[in-house]
Structures are given as C-alpha cells and as structure tokens.
Coordinates of C-alpha atoms and ligand atoms in Angstrom, one line a residue:
X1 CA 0.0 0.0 0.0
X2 CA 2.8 2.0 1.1
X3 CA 5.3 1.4 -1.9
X4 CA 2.0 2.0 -4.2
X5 CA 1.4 5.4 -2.9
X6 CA 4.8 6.1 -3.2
X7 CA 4.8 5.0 -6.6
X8 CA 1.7 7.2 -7.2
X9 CA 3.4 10.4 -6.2
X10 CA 6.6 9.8 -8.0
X11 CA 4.5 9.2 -11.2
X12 CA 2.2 12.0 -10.7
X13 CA 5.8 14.2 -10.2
X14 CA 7.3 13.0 -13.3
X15 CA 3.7 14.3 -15.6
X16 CA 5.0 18.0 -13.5
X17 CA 8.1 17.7 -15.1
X18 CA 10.4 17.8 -11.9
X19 CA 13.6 17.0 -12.2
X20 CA 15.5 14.6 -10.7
X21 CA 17.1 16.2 -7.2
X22 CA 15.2 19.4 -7.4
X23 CA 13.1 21.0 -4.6
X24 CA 9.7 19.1 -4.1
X25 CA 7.2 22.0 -5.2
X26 CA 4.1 21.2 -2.8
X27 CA 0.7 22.0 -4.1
X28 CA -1.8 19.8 -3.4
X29 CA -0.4 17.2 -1.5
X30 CA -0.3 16.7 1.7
X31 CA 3.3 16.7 3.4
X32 CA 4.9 13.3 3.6
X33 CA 8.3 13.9 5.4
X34 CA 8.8 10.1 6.6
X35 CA 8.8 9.1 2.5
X36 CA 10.5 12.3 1.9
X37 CA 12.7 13.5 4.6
X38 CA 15.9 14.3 2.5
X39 CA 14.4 16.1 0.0
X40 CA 13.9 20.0 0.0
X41 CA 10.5 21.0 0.3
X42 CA 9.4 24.5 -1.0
X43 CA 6.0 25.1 -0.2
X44 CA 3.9 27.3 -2.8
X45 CA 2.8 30.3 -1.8
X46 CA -0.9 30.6 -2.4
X47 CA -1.2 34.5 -2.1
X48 CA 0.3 34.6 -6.0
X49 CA -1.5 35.6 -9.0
X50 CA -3.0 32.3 -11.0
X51 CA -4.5 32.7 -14.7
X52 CA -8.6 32.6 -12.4
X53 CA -7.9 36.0 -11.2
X54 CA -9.2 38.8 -13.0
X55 CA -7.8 41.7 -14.9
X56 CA -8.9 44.1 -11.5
X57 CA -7.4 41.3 -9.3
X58 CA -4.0 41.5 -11.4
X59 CA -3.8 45.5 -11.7
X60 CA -4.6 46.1 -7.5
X61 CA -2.2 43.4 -7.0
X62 CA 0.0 45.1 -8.5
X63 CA -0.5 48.6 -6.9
X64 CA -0.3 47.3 -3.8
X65 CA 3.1 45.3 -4.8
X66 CA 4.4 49.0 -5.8
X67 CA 3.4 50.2 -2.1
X68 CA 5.4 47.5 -0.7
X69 CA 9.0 48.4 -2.3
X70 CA 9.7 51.1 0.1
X71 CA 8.6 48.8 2.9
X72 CA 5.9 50.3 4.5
X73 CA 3.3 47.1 3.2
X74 CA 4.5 43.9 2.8
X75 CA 2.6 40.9 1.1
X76 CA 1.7 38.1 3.5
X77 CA 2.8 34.4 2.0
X78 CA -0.1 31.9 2.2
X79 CA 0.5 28.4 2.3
X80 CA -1.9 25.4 3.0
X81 CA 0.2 23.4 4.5
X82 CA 3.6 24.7 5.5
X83 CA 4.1 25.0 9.6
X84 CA 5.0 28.5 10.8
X85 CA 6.6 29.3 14.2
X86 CA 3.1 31.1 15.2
X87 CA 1.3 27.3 14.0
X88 CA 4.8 25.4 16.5
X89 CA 4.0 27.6 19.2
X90 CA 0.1 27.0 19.1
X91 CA 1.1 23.5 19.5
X92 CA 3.5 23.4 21.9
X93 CA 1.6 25.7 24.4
X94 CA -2.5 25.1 23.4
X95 CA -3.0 22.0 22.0
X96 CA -3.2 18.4 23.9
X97 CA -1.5 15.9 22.2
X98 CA -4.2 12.9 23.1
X99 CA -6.8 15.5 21.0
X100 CA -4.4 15.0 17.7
X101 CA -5.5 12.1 15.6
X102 CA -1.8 10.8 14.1
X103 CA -4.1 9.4 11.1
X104 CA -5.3 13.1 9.9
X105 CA -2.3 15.2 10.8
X106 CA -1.3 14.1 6.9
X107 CA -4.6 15.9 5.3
X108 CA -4.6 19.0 7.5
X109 CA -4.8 22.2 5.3
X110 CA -6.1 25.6 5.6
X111 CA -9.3 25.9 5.3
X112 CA -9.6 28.5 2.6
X113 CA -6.9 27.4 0.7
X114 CA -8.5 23.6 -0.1
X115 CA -10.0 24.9 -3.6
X116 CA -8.8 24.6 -6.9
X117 CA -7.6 28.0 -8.3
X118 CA -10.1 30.6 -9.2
X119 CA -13.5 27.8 -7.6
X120 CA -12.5 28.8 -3.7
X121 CA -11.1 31.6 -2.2
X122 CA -8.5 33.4 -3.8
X123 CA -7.3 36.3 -2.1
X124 CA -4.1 38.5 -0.7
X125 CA -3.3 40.1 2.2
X126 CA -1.3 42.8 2.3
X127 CA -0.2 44.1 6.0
X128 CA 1.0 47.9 6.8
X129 CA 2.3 47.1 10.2
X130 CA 3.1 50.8 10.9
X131 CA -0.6 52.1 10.3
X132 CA -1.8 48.5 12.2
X133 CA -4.0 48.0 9.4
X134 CA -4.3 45.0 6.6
X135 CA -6.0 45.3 2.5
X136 CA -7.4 42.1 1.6
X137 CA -8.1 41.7 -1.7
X138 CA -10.5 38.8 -2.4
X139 CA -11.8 37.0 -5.5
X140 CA -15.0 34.7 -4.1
X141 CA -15.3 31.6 -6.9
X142 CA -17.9 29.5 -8.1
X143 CA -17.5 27.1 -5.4
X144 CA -18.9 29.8 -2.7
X145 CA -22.3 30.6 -4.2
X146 CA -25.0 30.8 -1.5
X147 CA -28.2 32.6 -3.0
X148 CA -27.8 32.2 -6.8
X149 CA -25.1 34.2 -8.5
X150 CA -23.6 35.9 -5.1
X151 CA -21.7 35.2 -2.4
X152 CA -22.7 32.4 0.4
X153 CA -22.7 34.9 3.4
X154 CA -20.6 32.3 5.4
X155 CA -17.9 32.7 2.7
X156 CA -17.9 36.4 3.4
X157 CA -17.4 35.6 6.9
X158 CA -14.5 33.2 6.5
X159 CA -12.6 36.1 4.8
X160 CA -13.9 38.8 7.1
X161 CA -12.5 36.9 10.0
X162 CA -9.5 35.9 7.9
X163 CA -8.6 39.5 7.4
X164 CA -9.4 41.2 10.7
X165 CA -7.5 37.9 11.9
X166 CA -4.3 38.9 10.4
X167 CA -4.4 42.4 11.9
X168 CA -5.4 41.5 15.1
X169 CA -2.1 39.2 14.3
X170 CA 0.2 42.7 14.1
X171 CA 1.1 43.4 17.4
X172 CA 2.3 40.3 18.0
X173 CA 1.3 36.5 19.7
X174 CA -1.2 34.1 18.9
X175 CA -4.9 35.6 18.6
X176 CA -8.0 33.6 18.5
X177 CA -11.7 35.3 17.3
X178 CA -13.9 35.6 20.4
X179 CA -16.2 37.5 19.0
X180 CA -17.6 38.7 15.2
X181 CA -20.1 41.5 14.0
X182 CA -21.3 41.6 10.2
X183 CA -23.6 43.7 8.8
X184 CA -24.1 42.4 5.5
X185 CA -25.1 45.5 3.3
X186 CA -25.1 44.2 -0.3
X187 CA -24.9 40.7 -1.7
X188 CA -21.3 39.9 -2.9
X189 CA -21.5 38.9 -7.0
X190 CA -19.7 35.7 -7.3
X191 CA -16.2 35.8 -9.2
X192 CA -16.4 39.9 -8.4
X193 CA -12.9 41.2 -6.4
X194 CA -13.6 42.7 -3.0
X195 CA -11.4 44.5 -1.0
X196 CA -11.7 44.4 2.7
X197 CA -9.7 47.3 4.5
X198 CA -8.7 45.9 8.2
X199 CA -7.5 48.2 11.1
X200 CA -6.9 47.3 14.7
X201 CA -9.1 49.9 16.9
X202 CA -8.0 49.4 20.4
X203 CA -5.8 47.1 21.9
X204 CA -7.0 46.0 25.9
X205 CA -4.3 44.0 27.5
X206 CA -5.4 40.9 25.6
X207 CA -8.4 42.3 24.0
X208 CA -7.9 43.5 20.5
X209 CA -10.6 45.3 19.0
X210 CA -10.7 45.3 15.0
X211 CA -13.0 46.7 12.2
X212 CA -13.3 46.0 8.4
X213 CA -15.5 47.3 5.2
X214 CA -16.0 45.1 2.3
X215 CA -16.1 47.4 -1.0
X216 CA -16.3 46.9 -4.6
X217 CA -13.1 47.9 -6.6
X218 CA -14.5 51.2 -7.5
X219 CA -15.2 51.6 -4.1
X220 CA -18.8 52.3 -5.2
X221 CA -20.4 49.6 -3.1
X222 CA -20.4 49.0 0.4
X223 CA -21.3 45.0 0.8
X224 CA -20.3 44.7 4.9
X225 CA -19.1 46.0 7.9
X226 CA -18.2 44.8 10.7
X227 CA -16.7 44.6 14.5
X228 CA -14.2 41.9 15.7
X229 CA -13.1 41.0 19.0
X230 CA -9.5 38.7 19.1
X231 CA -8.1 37.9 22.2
X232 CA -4.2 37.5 22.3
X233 CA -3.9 33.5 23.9
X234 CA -2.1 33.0 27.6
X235 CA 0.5 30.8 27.2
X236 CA -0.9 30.0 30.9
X237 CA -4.2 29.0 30.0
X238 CA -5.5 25.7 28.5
X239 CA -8.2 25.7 25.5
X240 CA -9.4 22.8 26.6
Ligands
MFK301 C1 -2.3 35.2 8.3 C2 -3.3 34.1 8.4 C3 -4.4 34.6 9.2 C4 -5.4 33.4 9.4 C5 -6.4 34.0 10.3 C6 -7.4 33.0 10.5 C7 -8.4 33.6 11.5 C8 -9.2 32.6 12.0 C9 -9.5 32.9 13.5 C10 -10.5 32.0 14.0 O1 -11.4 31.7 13.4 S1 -10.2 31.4 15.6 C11 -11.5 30.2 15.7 C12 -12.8 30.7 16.3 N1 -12.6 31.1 17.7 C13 -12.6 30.2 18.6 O2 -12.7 29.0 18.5 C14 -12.3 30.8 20.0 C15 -13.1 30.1 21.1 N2 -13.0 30.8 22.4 C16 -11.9 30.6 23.2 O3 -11.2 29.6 23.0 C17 -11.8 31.5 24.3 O4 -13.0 32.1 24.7 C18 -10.8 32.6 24.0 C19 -9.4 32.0 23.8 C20 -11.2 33.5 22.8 C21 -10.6 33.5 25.3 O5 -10.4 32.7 26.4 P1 -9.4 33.2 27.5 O6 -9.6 32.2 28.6 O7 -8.0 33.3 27.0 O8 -9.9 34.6 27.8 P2 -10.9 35.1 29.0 O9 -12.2 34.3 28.9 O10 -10.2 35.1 30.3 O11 -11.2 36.5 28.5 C22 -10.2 37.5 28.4 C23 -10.9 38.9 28.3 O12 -11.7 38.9 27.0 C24 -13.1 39.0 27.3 N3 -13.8 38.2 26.4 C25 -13.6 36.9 26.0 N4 -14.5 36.5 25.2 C26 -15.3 37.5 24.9 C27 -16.4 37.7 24.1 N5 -16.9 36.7 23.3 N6 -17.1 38.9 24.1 C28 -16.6 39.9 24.9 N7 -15.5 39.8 25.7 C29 -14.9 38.6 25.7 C30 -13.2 38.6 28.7 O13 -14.4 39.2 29.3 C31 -11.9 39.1 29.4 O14 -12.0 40.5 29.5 P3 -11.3 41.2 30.8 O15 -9.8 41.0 30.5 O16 -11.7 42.7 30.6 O17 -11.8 40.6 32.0

C-alpha cells in the first residue's frame, strides 16, 4: 500500500516535469516527510496571482506590490500546509497531544486554501504594520455561491475573520476570534474582487478590537461592515 502510494506520487511528479534532485514543489499534496525526509521541500505560496484572477485582481495586486517596495506594506505568503513558528507555538503551548489524531495530521490544510484556483477563495493580504492596518483583496469563486449568483454569506465571513484575523495578528502572539459583527449591506457577486480594508481599533491587555468594510473595486459599493473582538492567547491557560 505504502510502496504503491509512493509509486503514485513519483509518477504524478514526473507528468509536472520535476527534475530529478530538485526541490519538491508542494501543491496539493499533503506533506509526507517520513517518505521524503531528505528532499527540499518549497511550499507554494498561495497568495500569487494564478490565470482565475481577473484583470482588476491583477492590476490592485499590482498597486499594492508597488506600495510594498519602500517597505511600508508587505505581502503576507499563504501556504496550505507549511508550519510557521506562530502554528509550533500553538502547538506546543494550546493543543493536547491525546486530542491529535496521528491518522489526519497528513490531510490538514487551511481551510480557505483547499480549492482549486479561481472555484475557492482566492485572495491576498497585504499588511501595513506601521498604520496597524491590513488590505485584503478577495476574488469569491464558483464554489462559494450561496443565493444564486452571489456570495454564500458564510464565505464572506471566512474572509472577514480571515482579514481582521491577520491584523489582530500585528502586534504580535497568537490571537483567537472571540467574537464577530457583520452587517451584510449588499450581496457579494460571485467571481467579483472585493477589497476588505482591516484596522486594529484598540488594543485592551489581551483584548484587540478590529474593524473591516468590504467594498467593490471602484469603491462604489459597500457589501459589509463589521466589529471583531480577538483575544491574544495566555501561554498559561488551557483551551481545553
Ligand atoms: C495570516 C493568516 C491569518 C489566518 C487568520 C485566521 C483567522 C481565524 C481565526 C479563528 O477563526 S479562531 C477560531 C474561532 N474562535 C474560537 O474558536 C475561540 C473560542 N474561544 C476561546 O477559545 C476562548 O473564549 C478565548 C481563547 C477566545 C478567550 O479565552 P481566554 O480564557 O484566553 O480569555 P478570557 O475568557 O479570560 O477573556 C479575556 C478577556 O476577554 C473578554 N472576552 C472573552 N471572550 C469574549 C467575548 N466573546 N465577548 C466579549 N468579551 C470577551 C473577557 O471578558 C476578558 O475580559 P477582561 O480581561 O476585561 O476581564
């Protein structure tokens, strides 16, 4: 079973074209480091243009790459599997070991990055640490349709809290949502790009209070607002 898997992956590696001792490109497979261990692993980073995102998608992406050359907005990589230090840490200090089933570690991913391009979630974050504020630029596919043609409001949420989340995420430590607001103002055409301006309001020892808008390109349509509360996790205190 093992040696046919295996087998599999090599084969469906060859049809990419990878040569022979390069770095392992990761896509959409799950992370196999016992088969694997030697090999280089170079995770793609999912915040990248792809040929699903539109000619607005392309031309903010690229504005906001300009803003970022004299530092004061960076990009934020995306990856669906790849372990940061912030995901080590979580471990480590909030999660029980006996609550981690060995047999689904190998298909974790994150959640809005388990689409195929341009049927999901495709979006970018860029972060202006300075100003404690985030742009998230979002393209909602096919995949996300709730009433027909538009958005599934649960979708909208996902990113919402995605975007406020990597705000909250500026100052520092591991954040969790406690609590979301959304007034949903317009429905969200599907395949349309939204941009959802982020700023961290008030920081409260570990209470960090955030606020987003969800606008059309032209910035002619409000679709949401809303409130989020994050709290910054104790190292002290168990989630379970
Ligand atoms: C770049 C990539 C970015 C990716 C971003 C992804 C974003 C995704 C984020 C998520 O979706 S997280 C998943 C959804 N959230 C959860 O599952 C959290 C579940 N809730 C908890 O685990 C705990 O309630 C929580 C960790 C949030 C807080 O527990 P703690 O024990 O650390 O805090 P505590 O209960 O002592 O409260 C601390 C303060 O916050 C206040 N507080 C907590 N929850 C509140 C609430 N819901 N409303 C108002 N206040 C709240 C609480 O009153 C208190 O205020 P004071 O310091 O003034 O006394």
């Amino acid at each position: 079973m093992l040696r046919s898997c295996t087998a599999g992956l090599r084969s469906l590696w060859a049809l990419c074209g990878r040569r022979e001792g390069a770095p392992r490109l990761s896509t959409d497979l799950p992370p196999a480091p016992r088969l694997f261990s030697t090999e280089k692993v170079i995770h793609k980073d999912w915040s990248l243009p792809n040929p699903s995102w539109s000619k607005d998608f392309k031309l903010l992406f690229d504005q906001f790459m300009k803003k970022c050359e004299d530092g004061s907005w960076e990009r934020l990589p995306s990856y669906k599997h790849r372990s940061t230090q912030k995901s080590e840490d979580f471990k480590t200090y909030f999660l029980e070991p006996k609550l981690v089933k060995e047999e689904r570690v190998s298909q974790v991913q994150l959640f809005t990055r388990g689409f195929e391009d341009g049927l999901g979630f495709e979006y970018v974050i860029f972060s202006n640490n300075d100003e404690k504020r985030t742009v998230c630029l979002f393209q909602g596919g096919p995949y996300l349709q709730g009433i027909p043609g538009f958005l599934h409001g649960g979708a909208m949420a996902t990113m919402i809290d995605t975007a406020l989340g990597s705000c909250a995420a500026i100052p520092g430590g591991i954040v969790m949502t406690a609590n979301l607001n959304i007034n949903f103002k317009r429905p969200v055409p599907i395949c349309s790009v939204v941009v959802i301006n982020s700023q961290l309001d008030k920081l409260e020892g570990r209470k960090l209070f955030l606020s987003c808008n969800v606008r059309s390109v032209d910035e002619k349509t409000l679709y949401s607002e809303a409130t989020g509360l994050f709290i910054k996790l104790d190292p002290e205190k168990s989630l379970t």
